[in-house]
PDB file of C-alpha atoms in Angstrom:
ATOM      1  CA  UNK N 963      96.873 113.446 100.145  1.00 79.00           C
ATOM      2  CA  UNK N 964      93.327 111.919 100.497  1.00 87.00           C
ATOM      3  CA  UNK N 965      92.485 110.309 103.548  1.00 93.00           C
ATOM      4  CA  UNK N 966      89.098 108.267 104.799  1.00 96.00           C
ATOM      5  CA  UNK N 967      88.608 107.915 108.818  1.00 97.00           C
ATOM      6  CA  UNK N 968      86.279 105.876 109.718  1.00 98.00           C
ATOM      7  CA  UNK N 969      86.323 105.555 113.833  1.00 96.00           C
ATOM      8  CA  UNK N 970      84.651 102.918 114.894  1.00 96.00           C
ATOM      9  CA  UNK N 971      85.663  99.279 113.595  1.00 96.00           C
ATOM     10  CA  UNK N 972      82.364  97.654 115.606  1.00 97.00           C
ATOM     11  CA  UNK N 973      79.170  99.184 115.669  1.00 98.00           C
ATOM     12  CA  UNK N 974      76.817  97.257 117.563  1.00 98.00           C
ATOM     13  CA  UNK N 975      72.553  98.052 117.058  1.00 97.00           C
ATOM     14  CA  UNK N 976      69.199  96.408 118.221  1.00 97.00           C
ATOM     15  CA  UNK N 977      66.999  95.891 115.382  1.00 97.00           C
ATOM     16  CA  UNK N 978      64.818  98.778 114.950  1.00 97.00           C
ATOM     17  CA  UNK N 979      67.265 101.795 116.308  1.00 98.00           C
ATOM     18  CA  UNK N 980      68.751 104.062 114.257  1.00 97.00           C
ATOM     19  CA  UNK N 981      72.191 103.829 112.911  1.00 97.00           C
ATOM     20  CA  UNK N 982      75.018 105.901 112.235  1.00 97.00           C
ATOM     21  CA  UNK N 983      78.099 105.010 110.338  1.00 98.00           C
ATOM     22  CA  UNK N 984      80.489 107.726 110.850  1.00 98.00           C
ATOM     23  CA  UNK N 985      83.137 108.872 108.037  1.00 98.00           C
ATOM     24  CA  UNK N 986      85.681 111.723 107.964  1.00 97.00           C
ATOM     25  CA  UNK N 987      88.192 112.823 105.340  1.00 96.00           C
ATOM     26  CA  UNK N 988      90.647 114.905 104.356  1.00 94.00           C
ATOM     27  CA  UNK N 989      91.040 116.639 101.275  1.00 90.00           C
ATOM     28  CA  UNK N 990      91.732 120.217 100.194  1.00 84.00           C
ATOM     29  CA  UNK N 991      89.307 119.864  97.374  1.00 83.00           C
ATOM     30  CA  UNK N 992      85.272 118.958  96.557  1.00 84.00           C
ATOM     31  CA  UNK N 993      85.450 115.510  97.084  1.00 87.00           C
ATOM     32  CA  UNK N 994      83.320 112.412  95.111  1.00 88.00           C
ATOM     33  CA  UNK N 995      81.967 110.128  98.407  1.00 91.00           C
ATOM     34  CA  UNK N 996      81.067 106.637  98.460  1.00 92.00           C
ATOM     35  CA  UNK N 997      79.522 104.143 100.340  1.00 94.00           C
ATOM     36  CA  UNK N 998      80.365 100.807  99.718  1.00 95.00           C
ATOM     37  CA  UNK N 999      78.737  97.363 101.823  1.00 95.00           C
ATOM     38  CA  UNK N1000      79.897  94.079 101.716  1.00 95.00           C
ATOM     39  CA  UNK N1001      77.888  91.522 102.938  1.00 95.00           C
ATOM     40  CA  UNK N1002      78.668  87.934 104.166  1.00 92.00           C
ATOM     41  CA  UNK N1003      80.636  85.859 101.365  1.00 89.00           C
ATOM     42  CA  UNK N1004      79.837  88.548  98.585  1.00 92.00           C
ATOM     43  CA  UNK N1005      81.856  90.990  96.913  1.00 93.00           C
ATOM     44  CA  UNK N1006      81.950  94.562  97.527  1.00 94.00           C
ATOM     45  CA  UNK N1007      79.353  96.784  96.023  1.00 92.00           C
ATOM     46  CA  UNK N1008      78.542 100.447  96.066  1.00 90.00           C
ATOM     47  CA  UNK N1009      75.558 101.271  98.353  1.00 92.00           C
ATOM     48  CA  UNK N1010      75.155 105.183  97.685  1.00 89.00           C
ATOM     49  CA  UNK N1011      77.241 108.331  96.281  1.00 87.00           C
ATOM     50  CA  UNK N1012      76.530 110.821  97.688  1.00 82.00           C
ATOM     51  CA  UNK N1013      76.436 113.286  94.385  1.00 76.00           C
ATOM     52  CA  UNK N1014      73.032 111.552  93.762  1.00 75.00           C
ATOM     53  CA  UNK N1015      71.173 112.268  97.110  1.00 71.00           C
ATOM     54  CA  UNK N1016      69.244 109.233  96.675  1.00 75.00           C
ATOM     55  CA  UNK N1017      68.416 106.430  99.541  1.00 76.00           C
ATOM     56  CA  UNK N1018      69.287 103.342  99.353  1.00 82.00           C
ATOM     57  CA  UNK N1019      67.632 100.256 101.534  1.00 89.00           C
ATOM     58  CA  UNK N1020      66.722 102.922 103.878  1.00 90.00           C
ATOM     59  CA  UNK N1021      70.504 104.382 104.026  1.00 94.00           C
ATOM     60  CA  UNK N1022      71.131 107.917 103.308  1.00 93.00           C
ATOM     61  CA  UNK N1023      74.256 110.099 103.255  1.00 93.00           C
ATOM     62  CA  UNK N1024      75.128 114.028 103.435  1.00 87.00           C
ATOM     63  CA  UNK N1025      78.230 115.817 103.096  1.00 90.00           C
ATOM     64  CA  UNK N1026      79.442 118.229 105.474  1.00 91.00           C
ATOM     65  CA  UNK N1027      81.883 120.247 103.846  1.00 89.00           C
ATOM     66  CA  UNK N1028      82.692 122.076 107.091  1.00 91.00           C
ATOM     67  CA  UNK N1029      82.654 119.199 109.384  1.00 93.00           C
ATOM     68  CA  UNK N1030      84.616 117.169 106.192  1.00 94.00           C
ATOM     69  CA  UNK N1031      82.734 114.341 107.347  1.00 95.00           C
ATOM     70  CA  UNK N1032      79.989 112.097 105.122  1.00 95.00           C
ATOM     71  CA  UNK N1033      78.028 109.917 107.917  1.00 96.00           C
ATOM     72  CA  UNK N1034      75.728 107.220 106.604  1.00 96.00           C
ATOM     73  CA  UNK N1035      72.736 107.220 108.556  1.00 95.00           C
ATOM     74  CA  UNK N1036      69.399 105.176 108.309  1.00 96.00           C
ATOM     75  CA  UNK N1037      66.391 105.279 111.103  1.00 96.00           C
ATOM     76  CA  UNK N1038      65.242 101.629 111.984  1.00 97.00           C
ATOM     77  CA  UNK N1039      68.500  98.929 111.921  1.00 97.00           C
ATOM     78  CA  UNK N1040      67.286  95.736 110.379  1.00 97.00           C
ATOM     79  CA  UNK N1041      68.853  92.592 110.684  1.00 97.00           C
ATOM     80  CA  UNK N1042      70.435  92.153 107.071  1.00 96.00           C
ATOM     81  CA  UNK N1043      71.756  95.508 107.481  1.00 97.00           C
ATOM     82  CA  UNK N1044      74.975  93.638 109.236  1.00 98.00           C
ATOM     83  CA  UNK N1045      77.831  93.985 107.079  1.00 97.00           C
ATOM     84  CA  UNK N1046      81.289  95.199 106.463  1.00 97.00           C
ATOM     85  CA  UNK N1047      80.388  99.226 105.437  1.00 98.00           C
ATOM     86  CA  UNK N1048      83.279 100.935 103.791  1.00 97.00           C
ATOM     87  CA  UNK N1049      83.567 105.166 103.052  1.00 97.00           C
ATOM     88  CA  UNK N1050      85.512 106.086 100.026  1.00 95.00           C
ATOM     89  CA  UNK N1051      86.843 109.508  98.260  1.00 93.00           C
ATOM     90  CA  UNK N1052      87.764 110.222  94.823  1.00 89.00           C
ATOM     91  CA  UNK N1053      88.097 113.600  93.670  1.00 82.00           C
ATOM     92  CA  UNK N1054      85.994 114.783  91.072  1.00 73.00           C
ATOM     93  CA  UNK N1055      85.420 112.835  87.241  1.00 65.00           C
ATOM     94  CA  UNK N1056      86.867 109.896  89.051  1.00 64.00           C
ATOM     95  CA  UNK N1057      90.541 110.606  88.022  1.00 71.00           C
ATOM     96  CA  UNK N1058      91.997 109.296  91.041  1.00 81.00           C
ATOM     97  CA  UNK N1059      91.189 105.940  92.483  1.00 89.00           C
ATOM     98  CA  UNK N1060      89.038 105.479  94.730  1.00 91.00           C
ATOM     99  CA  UNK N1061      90.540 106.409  98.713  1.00 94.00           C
ATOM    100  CA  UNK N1062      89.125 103.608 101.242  1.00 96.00           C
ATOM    101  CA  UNK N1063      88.380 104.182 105.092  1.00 97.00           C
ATOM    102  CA  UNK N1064      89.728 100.950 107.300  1.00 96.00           C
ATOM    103  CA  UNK N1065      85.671 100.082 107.300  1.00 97.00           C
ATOM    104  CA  UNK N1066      82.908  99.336 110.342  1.00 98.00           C
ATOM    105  CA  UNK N1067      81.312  96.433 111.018  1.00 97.00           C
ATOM    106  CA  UNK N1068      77.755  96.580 111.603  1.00 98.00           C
ATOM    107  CA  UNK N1069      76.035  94.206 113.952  1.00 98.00           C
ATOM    108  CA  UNK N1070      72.514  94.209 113.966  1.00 98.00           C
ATOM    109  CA  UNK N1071      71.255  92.285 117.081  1.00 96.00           C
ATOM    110  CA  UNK N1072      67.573  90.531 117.113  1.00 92.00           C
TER     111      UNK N1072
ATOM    112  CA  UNK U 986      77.780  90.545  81.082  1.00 51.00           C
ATOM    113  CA  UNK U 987      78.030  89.119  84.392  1.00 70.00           C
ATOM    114  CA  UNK U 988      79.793  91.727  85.844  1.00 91.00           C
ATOM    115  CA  UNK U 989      83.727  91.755  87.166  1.00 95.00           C
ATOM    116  CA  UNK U 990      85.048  88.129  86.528  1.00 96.00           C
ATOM    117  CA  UNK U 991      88.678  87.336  88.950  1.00 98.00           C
ATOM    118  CA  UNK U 992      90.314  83.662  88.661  1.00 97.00           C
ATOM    119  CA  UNK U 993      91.384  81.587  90.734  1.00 97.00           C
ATOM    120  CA  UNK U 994      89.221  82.405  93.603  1.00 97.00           C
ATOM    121  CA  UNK U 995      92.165  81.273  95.760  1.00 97.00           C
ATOM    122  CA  UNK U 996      95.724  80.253  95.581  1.00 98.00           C
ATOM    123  CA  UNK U 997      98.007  78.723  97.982  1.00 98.00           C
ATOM    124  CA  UNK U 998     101.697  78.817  97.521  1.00 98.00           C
ATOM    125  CA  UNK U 999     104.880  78.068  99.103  1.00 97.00           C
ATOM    126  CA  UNK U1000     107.130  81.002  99.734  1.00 97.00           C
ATOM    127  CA  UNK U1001     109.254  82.301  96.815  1.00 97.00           C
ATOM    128  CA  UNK U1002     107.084  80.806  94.427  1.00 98.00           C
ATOM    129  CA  UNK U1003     105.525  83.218  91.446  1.00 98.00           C
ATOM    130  CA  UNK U1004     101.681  83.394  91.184  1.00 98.00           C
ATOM    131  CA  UNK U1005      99.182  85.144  88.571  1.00 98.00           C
ATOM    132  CA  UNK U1006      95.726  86.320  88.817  1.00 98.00           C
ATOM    133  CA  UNK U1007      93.946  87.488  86.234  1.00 98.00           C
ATOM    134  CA  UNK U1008      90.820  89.723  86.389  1.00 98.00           C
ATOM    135  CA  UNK U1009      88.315  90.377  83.541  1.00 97.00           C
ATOM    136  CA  UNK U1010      86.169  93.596  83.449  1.00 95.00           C
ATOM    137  CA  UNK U1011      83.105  94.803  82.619  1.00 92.00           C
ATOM    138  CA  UNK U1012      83.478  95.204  78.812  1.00 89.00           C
ATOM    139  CA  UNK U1013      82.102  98.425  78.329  1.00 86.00           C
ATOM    140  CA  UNK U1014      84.553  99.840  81.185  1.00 89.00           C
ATOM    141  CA  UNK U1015      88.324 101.157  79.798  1.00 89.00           C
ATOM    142  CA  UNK U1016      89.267 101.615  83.789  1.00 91.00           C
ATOM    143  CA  UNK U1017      90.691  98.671  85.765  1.00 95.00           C
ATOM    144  CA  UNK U1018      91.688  98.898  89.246  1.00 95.00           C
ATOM    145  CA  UNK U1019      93.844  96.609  91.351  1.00 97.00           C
ATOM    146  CA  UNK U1020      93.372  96.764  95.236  1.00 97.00           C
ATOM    147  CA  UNK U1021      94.846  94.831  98.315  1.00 97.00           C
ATOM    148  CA  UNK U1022      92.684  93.520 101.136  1.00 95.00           C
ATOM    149  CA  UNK U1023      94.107  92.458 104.472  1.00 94.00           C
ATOM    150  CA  UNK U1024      92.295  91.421 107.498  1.00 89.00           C
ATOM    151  CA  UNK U1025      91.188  94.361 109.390  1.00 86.00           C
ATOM    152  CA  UNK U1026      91.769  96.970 106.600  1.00 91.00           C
ATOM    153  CA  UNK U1027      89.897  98.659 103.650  1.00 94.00           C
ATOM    154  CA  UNK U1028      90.603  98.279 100.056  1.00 96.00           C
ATOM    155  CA  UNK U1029      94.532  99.681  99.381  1.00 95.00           C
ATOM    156  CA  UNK U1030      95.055 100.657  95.934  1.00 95.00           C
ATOM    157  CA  UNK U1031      97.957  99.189  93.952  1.00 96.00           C
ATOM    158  CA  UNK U1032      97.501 100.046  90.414  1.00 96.00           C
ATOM    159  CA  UNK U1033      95.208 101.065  87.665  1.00 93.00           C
ATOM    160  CA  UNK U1034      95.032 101.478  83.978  1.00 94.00           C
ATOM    161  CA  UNK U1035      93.240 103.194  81.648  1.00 91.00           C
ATOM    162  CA  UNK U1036      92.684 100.466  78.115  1.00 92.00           C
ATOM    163  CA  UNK U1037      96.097  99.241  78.065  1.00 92.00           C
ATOM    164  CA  UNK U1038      97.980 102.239  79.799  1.00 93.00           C
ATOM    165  CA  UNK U1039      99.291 101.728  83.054  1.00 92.00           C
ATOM    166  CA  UNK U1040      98.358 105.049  84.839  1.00 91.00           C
ATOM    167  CA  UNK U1041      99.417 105.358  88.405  1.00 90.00           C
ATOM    168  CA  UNK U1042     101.090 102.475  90.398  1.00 91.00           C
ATOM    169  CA  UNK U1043     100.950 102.942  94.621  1.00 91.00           C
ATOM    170  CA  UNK U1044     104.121 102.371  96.823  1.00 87.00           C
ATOM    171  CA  UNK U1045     102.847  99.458  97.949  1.00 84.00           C
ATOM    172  CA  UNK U1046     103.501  97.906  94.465  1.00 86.00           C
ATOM    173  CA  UNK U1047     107.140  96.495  95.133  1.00 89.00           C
ATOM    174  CA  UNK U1048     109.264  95.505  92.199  1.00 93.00           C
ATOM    175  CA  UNK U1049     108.473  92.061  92.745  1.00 96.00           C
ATOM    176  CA  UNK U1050     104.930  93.134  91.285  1.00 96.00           C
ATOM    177  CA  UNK U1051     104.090  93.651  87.852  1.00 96.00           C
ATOM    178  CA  UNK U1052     100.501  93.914  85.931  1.00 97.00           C
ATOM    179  CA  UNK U1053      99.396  94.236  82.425  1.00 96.00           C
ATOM    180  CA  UNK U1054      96.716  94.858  80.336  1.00 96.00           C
ATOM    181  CA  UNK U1055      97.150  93.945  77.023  1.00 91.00           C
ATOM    182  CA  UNK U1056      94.635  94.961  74.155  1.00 86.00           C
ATOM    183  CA  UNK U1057      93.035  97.186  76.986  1.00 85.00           C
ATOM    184  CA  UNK U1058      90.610  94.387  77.862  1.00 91.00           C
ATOM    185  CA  UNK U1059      91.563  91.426  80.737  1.00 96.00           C
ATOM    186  CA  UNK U1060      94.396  92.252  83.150  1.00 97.00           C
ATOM    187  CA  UNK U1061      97.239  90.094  84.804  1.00 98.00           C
ATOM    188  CA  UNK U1062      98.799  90.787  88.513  1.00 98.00           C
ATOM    189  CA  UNK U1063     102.163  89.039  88.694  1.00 97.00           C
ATOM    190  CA  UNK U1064     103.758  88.832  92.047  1.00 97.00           C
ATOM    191  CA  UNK U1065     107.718  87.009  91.897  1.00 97.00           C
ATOM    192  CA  UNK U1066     109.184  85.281  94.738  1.00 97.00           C
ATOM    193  CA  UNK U1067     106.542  85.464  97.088  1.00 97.00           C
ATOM    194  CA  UNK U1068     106.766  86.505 100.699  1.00 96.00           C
ATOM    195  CA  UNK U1069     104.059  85.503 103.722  1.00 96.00           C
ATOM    196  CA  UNK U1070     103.286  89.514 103.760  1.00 95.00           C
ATOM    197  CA  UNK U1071     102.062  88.979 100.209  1.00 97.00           C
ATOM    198  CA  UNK U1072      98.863  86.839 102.060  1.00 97.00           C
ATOM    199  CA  UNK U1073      96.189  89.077 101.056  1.00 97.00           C
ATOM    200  CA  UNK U1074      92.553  89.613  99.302  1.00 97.00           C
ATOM    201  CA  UNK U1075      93.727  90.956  95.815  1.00 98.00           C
ATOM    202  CA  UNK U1076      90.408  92.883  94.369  1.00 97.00           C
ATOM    203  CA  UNK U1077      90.036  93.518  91.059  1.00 97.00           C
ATOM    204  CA  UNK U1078      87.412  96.579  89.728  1.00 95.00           C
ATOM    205  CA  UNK U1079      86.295  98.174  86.680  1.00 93.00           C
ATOM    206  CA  UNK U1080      84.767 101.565  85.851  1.00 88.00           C
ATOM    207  CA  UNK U1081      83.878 103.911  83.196  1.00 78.00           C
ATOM    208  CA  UNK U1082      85.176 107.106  82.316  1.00 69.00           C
ATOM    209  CA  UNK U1083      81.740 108.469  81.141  1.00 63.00           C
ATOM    210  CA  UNK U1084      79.205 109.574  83.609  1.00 58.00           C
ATOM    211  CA  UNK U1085      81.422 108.842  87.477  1.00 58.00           C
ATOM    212  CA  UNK U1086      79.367 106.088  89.223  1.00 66.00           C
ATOM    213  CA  UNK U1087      82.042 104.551  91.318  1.00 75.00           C
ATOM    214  CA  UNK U1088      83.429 101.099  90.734  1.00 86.00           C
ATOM    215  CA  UNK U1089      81.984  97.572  90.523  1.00 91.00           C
ATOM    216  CA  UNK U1090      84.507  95.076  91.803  1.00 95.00           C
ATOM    217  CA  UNK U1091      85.598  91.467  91.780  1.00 96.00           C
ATOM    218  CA  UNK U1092      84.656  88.437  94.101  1.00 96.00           C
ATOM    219  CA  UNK U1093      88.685  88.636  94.524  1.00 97.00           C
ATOM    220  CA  UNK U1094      91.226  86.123  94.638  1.00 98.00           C
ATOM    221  CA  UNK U1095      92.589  85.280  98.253  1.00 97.00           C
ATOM    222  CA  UNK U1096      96.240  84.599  98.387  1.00 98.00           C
ATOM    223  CA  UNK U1097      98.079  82.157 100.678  1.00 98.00           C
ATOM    224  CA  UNK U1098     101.610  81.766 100.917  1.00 98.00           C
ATOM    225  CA  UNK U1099     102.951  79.641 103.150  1.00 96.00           C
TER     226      UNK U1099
END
């Protein structure tokens, strides 16, 4: 079965350090990984996958096939970074639903 | 299209009452997901269907929970007699089976019971 670990519930930051989000999961196969962010009083939205490569708001993601782990990462913490962050799996074409991690709070502090 | 639509936005019950939320996709999408939300946990999955075929259902989905999809377009989520451990964020998504981008999802509807 698919699982998401994500350790930490609290990750606390000073604006302008870098971040790390970390995310582990299981599963036998190639795996489809998501971030999704969900911000004060707004609804859950995808941030990156990481099939695309691409950066968003600063955030990037790789996959580490050997470590199984898919750690969102971004340089310089700003304050409207703070949100609920949540790692997901699917496996490939999407034909399973999407596998959620427990999710980590990030607190940037001014 | 403004997206994934969920009514009511909240709903307070008494215990052993029934309640219905209904969720509205993005059109274009023939995938709808149903998800549970409790304080302190990610997104559990409960059901999903593909247009009006109901695909996979999760073991959290007791028998007191039923959802449809009729005509393959808006879905229902009916839950009978509910319980206190029903109190929950009930998230509603939609995706595509073209190209995999991931799901967009619902503003939710909170549940109460009391």
């Amino acid at each position: 079965a698919q699982r998401v670990t994500q350790p930490e519930k609290l990750l606390s930051v000073f604006k302008g350090a870098p971040v790390e989000l970390k995310c582990n999961y299981s599963y036998s196969g190639s795996p489809e990984l998501f971030w999704y962010v969900q911000y004060s009083r707004q609804r859950l939205q995808l941030l990156l996958r990481h099939i695309s490569r691409e950066s968003i708001k600063g955030f990037t993601a790789d996959l580490n096939k050997g470590e199984t782990s898919f750690h969102l990462k971004k340089p310089f913490a700003q304050e409207e970074d703070s949100a609920m962050y949540y790692c997901a799996l699917s496996t490939p074409s999407g034909n399973t639903p999407l596998v959620f991690g427990k999710g980590t709070r990030l607190s940037v502090i001014a | 299209d403004t997206g994934v639509s969920q009514n009511p936005r909240h709903k307070i019950t008494k215990r052993g009452q029934n309640v219905t939320f209904r969720c509205d996709p993005i059109s274009e999408h023939n995938r709808l997901y149903w998800y549970r939300q409790t304080l302190g946990q990610g997104p559990e999955f409960l059901t999903y269907f593909q247009n009006e075929a109901q695909l996979e259902k999760s073991r959290l989905l007791s028998d007191r929970f039923s959802a449809e999809r009729p005509k393959g377009s808006f879905s229902t989520l009916e839950i009978q007699r509910t319980e206190q451990g029903d109190s929950a964020m009930y998230l509603c998504a939609s995706g595509g089976t073209g190209e995999w981008n991931g799901y967009t999802f619902g503003s939710g509807t909170r549940l109460t019971v009391v």
